[in-house]
PDB file of C-alpha atoms in Angstrom:
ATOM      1  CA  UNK H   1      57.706  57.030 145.961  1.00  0.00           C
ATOM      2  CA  UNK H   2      56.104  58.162 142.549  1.00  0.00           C
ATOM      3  CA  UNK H   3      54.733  61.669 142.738  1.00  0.00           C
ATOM      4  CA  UNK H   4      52.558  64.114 140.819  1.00  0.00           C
ATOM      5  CA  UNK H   5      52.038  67.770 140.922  1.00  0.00           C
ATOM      6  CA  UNK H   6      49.906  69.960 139.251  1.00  0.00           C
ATOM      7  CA  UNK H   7      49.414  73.613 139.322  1.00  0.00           C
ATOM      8  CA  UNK H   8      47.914  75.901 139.314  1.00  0.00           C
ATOM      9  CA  UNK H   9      45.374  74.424 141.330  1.00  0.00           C
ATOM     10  CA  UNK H  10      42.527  76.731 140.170  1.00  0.00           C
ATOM     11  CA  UNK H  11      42.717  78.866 136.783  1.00  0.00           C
ATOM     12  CA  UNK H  12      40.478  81.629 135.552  1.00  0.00           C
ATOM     13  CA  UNK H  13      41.217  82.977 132.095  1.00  0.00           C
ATOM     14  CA  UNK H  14      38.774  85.079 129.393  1.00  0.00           C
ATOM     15  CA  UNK H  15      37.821  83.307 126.201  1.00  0.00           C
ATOM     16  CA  UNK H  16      40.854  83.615 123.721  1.00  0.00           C
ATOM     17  CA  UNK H  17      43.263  84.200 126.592  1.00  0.00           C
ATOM     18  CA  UNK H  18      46.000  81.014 126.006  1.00  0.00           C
ATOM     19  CA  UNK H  19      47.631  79.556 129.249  1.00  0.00           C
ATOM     20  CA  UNK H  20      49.440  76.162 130.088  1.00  0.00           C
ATOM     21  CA  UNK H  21      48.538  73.855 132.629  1.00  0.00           C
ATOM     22  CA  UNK H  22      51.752  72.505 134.587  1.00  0.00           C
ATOM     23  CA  UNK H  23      52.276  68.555 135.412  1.00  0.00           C
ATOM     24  CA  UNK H  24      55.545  67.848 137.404  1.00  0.00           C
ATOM     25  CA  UNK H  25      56.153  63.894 138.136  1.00  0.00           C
ATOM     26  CA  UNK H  26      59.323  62.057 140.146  1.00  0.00           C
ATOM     27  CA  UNK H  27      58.501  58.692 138.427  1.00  0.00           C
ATOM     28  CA  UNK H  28      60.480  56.023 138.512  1.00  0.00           C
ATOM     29  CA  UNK H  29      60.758  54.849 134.903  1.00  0.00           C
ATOM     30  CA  UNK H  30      57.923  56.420 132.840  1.00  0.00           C
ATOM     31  CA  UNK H  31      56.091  54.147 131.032  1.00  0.00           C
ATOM     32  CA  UNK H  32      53.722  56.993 129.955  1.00  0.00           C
ATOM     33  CA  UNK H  33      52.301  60.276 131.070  1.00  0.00           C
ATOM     34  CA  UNK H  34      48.532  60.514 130.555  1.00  0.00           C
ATOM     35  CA  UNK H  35      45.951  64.063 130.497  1.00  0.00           C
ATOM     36  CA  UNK H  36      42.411  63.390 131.048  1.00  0.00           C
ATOM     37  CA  UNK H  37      39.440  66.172 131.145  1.00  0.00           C
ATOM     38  CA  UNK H  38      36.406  66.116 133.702  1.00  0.00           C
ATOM     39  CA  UNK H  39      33.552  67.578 134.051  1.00  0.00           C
ATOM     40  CA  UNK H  40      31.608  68.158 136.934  1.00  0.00           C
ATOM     41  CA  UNK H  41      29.835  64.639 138.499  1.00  0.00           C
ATOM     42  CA  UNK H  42      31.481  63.148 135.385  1.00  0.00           C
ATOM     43  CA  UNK H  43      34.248  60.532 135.001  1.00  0.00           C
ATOM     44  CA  UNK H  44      37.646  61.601 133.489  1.00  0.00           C
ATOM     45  CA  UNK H  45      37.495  61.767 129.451  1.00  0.00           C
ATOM     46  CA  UNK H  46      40.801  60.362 128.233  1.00  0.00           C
ATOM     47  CA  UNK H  47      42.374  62.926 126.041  1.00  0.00           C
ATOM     48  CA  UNK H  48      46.939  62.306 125.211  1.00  0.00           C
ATOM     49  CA  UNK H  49      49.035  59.758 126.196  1.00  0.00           C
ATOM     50  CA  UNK H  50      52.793  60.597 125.615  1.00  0.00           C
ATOM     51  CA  UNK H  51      55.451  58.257 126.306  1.00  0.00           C
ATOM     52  CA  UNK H  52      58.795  59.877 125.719  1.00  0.00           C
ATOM     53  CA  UNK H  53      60.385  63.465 126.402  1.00  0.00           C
ATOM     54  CA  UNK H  54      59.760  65.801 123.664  1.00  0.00           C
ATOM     55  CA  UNK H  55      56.733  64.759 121.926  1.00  0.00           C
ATOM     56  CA  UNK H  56      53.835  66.209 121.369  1.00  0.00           C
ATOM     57  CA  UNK H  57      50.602  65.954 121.068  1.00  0.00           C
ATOM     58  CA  UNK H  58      47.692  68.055 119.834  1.00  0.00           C
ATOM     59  CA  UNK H  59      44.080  67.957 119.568  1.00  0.00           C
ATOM     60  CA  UNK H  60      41.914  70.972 118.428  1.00  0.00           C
ATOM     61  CA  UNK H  61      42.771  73.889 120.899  1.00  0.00           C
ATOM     62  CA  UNK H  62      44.924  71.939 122.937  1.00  0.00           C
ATOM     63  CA  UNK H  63      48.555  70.533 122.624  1.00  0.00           C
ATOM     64  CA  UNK H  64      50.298  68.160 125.110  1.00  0.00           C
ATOM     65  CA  UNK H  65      54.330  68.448 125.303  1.00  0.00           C
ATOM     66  CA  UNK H  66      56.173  66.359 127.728  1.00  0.00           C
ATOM     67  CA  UNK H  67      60.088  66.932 129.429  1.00  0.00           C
ATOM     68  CA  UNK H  68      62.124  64.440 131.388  1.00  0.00           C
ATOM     69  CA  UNK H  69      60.473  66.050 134.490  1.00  0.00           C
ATOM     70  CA  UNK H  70      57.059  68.041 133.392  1.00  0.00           C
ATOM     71  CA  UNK H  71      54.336  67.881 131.136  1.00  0.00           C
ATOM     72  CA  UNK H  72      52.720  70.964 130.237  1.00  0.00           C
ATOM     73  CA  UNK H  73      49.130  71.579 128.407  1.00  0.00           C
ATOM     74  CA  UNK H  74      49.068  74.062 126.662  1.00  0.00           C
ATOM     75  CA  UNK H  75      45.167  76.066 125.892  1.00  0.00           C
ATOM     76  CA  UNK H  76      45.317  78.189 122.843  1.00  0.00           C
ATOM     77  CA  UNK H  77      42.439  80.228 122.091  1.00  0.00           C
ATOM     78  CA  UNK H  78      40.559  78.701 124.978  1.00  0.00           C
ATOM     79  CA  UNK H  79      36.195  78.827 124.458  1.00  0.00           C
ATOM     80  CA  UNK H  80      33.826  78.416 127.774  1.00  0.00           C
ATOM     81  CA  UNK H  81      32.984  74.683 127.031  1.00  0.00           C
ATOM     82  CA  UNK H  82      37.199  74.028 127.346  1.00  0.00           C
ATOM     83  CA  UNK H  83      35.979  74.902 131.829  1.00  0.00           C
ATOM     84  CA  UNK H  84      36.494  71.481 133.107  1.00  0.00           C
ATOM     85  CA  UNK H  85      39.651  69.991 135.711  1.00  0.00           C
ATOM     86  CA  UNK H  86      42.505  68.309 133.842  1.00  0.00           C
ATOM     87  CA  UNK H  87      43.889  65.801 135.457  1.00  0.00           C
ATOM     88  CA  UNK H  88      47.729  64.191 134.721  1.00  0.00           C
ATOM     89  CA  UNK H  89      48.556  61.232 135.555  1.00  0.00           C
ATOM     90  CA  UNK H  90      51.933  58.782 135.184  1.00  0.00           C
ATOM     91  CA  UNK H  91      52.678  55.448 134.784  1.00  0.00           C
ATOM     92  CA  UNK H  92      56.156  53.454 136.176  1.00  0.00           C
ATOM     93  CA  UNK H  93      57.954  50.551 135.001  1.00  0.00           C
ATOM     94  CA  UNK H  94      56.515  48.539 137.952  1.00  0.00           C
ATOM     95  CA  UNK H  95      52.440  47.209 138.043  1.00  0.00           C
ATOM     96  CA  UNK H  96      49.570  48.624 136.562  1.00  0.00           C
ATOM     97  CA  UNK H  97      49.078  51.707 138.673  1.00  0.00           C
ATOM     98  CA  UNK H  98      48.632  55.082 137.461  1.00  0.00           C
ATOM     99  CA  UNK H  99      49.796  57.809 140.384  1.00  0.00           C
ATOM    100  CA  UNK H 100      47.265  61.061 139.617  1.00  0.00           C
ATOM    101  CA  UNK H 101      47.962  64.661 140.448  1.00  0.00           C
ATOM    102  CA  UNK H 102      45.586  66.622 142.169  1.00  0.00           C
ATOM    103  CA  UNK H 103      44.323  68.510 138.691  1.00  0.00           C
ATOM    104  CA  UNK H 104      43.944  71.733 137.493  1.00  0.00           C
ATOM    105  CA  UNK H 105      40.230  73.385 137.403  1.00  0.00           C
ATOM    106  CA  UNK H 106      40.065  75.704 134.769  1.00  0.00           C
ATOM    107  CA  UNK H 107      37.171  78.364 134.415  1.00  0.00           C
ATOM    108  CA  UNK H 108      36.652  80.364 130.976  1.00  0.00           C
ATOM    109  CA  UNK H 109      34.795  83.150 130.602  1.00  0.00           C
ATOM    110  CA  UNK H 110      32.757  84.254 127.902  1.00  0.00           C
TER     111      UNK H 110
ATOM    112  CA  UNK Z   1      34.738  53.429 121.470  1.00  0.00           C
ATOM    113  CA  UNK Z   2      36.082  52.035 124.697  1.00  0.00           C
ATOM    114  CA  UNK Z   3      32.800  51.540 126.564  1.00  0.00           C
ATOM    115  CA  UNK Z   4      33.010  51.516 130.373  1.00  0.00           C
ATOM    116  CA  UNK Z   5      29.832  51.220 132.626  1.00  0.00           C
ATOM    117  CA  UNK Z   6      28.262  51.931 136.169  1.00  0.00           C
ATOM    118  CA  UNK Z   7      25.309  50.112 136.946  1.00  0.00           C
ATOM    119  CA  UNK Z   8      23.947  53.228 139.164  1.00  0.00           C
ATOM    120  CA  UNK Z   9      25.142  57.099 138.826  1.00  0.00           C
ATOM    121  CA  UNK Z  10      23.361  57.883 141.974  1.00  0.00           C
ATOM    122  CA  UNK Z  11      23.002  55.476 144.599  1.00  0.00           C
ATOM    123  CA  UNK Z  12      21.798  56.190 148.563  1.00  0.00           C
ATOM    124  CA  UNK Z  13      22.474  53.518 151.292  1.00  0.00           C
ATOM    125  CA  UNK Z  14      21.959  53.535 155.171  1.00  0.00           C
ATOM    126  CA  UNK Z  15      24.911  53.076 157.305  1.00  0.00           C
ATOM    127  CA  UNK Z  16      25.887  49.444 157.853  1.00  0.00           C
ATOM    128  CA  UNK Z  17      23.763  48.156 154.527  1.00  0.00           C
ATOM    129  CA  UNK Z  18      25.918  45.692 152.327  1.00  0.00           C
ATOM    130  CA  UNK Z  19      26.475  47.781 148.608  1.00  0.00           C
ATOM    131  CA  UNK Z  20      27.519  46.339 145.280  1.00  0.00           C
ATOM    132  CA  UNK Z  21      28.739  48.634 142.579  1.00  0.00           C
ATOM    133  CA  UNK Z  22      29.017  47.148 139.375  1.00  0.00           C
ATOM    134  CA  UNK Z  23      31.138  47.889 136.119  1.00  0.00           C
ATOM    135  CA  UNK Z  24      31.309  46.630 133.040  1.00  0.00           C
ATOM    136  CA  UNK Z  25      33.939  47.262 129.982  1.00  0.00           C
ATOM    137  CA  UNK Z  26      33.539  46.050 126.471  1.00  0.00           C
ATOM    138  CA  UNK Z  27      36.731  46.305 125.193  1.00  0.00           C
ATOM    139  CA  UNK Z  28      38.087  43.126 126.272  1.00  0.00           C
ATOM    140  CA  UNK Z  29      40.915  44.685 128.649  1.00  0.00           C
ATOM    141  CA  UNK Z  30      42.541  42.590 130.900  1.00  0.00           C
ATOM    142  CA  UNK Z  31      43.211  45.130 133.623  1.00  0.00           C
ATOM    143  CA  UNK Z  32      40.040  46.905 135.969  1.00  0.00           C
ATOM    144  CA  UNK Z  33      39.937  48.959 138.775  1.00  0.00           C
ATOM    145  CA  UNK Z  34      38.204  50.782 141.671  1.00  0.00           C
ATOM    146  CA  UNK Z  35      38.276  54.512 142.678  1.00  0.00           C
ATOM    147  CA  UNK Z  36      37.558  57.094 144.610  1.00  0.00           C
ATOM    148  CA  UNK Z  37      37.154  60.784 144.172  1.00  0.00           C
ATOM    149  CA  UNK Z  38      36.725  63.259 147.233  1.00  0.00           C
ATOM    150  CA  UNK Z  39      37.573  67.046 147.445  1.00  0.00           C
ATOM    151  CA  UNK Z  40      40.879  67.768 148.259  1.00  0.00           C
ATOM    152  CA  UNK Z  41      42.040  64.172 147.876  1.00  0.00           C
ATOM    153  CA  UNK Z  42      42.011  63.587 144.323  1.00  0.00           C
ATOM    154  CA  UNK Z  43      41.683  60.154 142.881  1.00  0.00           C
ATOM    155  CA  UNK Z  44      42.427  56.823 145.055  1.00  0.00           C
ATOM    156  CA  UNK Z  45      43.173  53.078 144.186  1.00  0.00           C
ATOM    157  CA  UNK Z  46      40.900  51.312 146.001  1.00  0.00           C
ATOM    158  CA  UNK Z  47      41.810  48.025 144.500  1.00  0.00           C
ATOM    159  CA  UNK Z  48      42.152  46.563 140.941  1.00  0.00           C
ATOM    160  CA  UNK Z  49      42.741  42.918 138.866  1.00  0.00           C
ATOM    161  CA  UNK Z  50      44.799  42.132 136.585  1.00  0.00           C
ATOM    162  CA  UNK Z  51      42.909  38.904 135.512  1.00  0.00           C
ATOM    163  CA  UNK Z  52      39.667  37.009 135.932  1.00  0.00           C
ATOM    164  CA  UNK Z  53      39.723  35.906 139.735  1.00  0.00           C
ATOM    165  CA  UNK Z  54      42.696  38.053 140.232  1.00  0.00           C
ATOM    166  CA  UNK Z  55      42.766  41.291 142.890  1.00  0.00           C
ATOM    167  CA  UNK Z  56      45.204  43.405 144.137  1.00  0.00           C
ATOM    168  CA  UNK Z  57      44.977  45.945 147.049  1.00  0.00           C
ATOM    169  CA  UNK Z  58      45.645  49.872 146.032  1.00  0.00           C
ATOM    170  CA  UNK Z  59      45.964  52.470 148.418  1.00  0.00           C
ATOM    171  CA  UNK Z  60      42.755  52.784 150.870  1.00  0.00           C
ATOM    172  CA  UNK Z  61      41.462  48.777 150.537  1.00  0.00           C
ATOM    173  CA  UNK Z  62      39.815  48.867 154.104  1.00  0.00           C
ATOM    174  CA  UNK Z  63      36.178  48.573 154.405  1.00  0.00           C
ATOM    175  CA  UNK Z  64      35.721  46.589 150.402  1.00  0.00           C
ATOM    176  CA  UNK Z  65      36.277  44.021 149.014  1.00  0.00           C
ATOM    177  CA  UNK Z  66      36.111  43.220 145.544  1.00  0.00           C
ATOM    178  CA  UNK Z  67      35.163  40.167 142.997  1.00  0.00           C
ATOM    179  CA  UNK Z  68      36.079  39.444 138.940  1.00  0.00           C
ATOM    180  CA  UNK Z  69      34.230  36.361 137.638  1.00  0.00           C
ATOM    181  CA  UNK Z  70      34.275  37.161 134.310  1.00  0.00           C
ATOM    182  CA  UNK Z  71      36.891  39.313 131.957  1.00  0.00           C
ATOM    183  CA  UNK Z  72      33.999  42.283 131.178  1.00  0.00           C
ATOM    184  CA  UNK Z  73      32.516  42.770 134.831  1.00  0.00           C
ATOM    185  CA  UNK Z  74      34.290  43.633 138.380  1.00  0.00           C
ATOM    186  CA  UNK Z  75      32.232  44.629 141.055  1.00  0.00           C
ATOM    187  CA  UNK Z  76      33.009  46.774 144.334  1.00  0.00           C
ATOM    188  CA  UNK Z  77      31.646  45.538 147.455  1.00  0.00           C
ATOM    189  CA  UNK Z  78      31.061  47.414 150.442  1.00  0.00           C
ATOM    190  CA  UNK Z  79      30.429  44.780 153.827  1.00  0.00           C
ATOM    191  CA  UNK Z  80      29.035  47.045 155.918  1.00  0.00           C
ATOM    192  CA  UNK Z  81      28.072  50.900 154.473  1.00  0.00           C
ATOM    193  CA  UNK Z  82      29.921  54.176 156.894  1.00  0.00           C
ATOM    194  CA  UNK Z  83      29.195  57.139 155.931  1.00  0.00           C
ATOM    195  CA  UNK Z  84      33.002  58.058 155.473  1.00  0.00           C
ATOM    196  CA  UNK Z  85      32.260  55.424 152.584  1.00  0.00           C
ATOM    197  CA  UNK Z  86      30.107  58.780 150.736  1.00  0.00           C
ATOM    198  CA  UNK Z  87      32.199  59.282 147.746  1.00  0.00           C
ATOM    199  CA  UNK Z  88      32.335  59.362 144.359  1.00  0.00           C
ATOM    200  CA  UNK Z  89      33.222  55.739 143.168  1.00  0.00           C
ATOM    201  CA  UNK Z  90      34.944  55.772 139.620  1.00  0.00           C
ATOM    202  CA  UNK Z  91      35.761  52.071 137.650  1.00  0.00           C
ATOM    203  CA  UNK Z  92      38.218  52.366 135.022  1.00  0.00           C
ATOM    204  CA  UNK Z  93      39.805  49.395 132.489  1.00  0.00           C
ATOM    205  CA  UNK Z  94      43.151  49.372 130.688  1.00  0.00           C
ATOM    206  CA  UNK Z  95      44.792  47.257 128.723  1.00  0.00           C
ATOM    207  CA  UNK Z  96      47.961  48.081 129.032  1.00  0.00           C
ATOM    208  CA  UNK Z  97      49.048  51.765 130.391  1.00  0.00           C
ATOM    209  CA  UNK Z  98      45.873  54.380 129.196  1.00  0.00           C
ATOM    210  CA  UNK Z  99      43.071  53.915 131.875  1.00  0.00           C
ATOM    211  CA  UNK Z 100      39.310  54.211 130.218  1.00  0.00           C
ATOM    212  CA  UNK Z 101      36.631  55.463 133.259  1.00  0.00           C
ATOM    213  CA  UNK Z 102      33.547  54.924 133.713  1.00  0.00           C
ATOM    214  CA  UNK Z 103      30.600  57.618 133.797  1.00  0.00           C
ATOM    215  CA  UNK Z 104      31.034  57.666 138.102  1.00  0.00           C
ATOM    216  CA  UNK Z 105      28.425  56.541 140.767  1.00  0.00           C
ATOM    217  CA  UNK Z 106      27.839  59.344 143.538  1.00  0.00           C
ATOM    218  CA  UNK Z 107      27.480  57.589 146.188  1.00  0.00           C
ATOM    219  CA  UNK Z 108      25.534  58.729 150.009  1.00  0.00           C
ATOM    220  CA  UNK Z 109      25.658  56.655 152.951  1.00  0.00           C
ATOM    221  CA  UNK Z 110      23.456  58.149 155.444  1.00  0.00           C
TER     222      UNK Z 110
END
């Protein structure tokens, strides 16, 4: 059965204070392995896709990397509006289902 | 854009009431599906379609029921309201592996 962990579960850091945000998946076949950002009451905001172990992907103060067992994203610089839950998700070779981990809330402060 | 919608954010319904939650995508994907988001439980497949007039079950399919007459619109049924049915309900369209959600309805069954 596909699985997918996330820790920490809960992260506090000070503005500027860079961290990384763990995704570990047992997939069978990995089509893709997805990060998405939500806020509170909100749905999840697509934000990287990556499909293959060791690419990358970036997008202002945040950078997606993906091995043949993790993901990792990585916070550099991190400002208050970054506090949201990141969620990770990964795709098979079998259906259309995405199986989610349980996310990561992350708290910044100013 | 990808441009998913929720015909209500907040919605409040007494126990046993029939519900219909609507969503609509604009990108033309052929996939759509149904969620759930509690505390401590993360995201859940209710059910999703691959097609117009197709449906397949996800994980936690008892108690809905769900209908796709056209491409754009799929629509999550509720026969009879509990108020373990109080949840977050989260649509979502793909077209092939990244998922695009909708803005959520918060739904209380009292």
């Amino acid at each position: 059965e596909d699985q997918v962990t996330q820790s920490p579960e809960a992260l506090r850091l000070q503005e500027g204070e860079s961290s990384s945000l763990n995704c570990s998946y047992t997939v069978s076949g990995l089509r893709g392995l997805f990060w998405y950002r939500q806020d509170p009451g909100k749905g999840p905001e697509f934000l990287f896709t990556l499909y293959s172990a060791g690419e990358e992907k970036e997008k202002e103060r945040l950078k997606a990397t993906l091995t043949k067992k993790e993901s990792f994203l990585h916070i550099t610089a991190p400002k208050p509006e970054d506090s949201a839950t990141y969620l990770c998700a990964a795709h098979n070779n079998a259906g259309n289902m995405l199986t989610f981990g349980g996310g990561t809330r992350l708290m910044v402060k100013p | 854009d990808v441009k998913v919608t929720q015909s209500s954010r907040y919605l409040v319904k007494r126990t046993g009431e029939k519900v219909f939650l609507e969503c609509v995508q604009d990108m033309d994907h052929e996939n759509m599906f149904w969620y759930r988001q509690d505390p401590g439980l993360g995201l859940r497949l209710i059910y999703f379609s691959y097609d117009v007039k197709m449906k397949e079950k996800g994980d936690i399919p008892e108690g809905y029921s769900v209908s796709r007459e056209k491409k754009e619109r799929f629509s999550l049924i509720l026969e009879s309201a509990s108020t373990n049915q109080t949840s977050m309900y989260l649509c979502a369209s793909s077209f092939i592996y990244e998922q695009y959600f909708g803005p959520g309805t918060r739904l209380t069954v009292t």
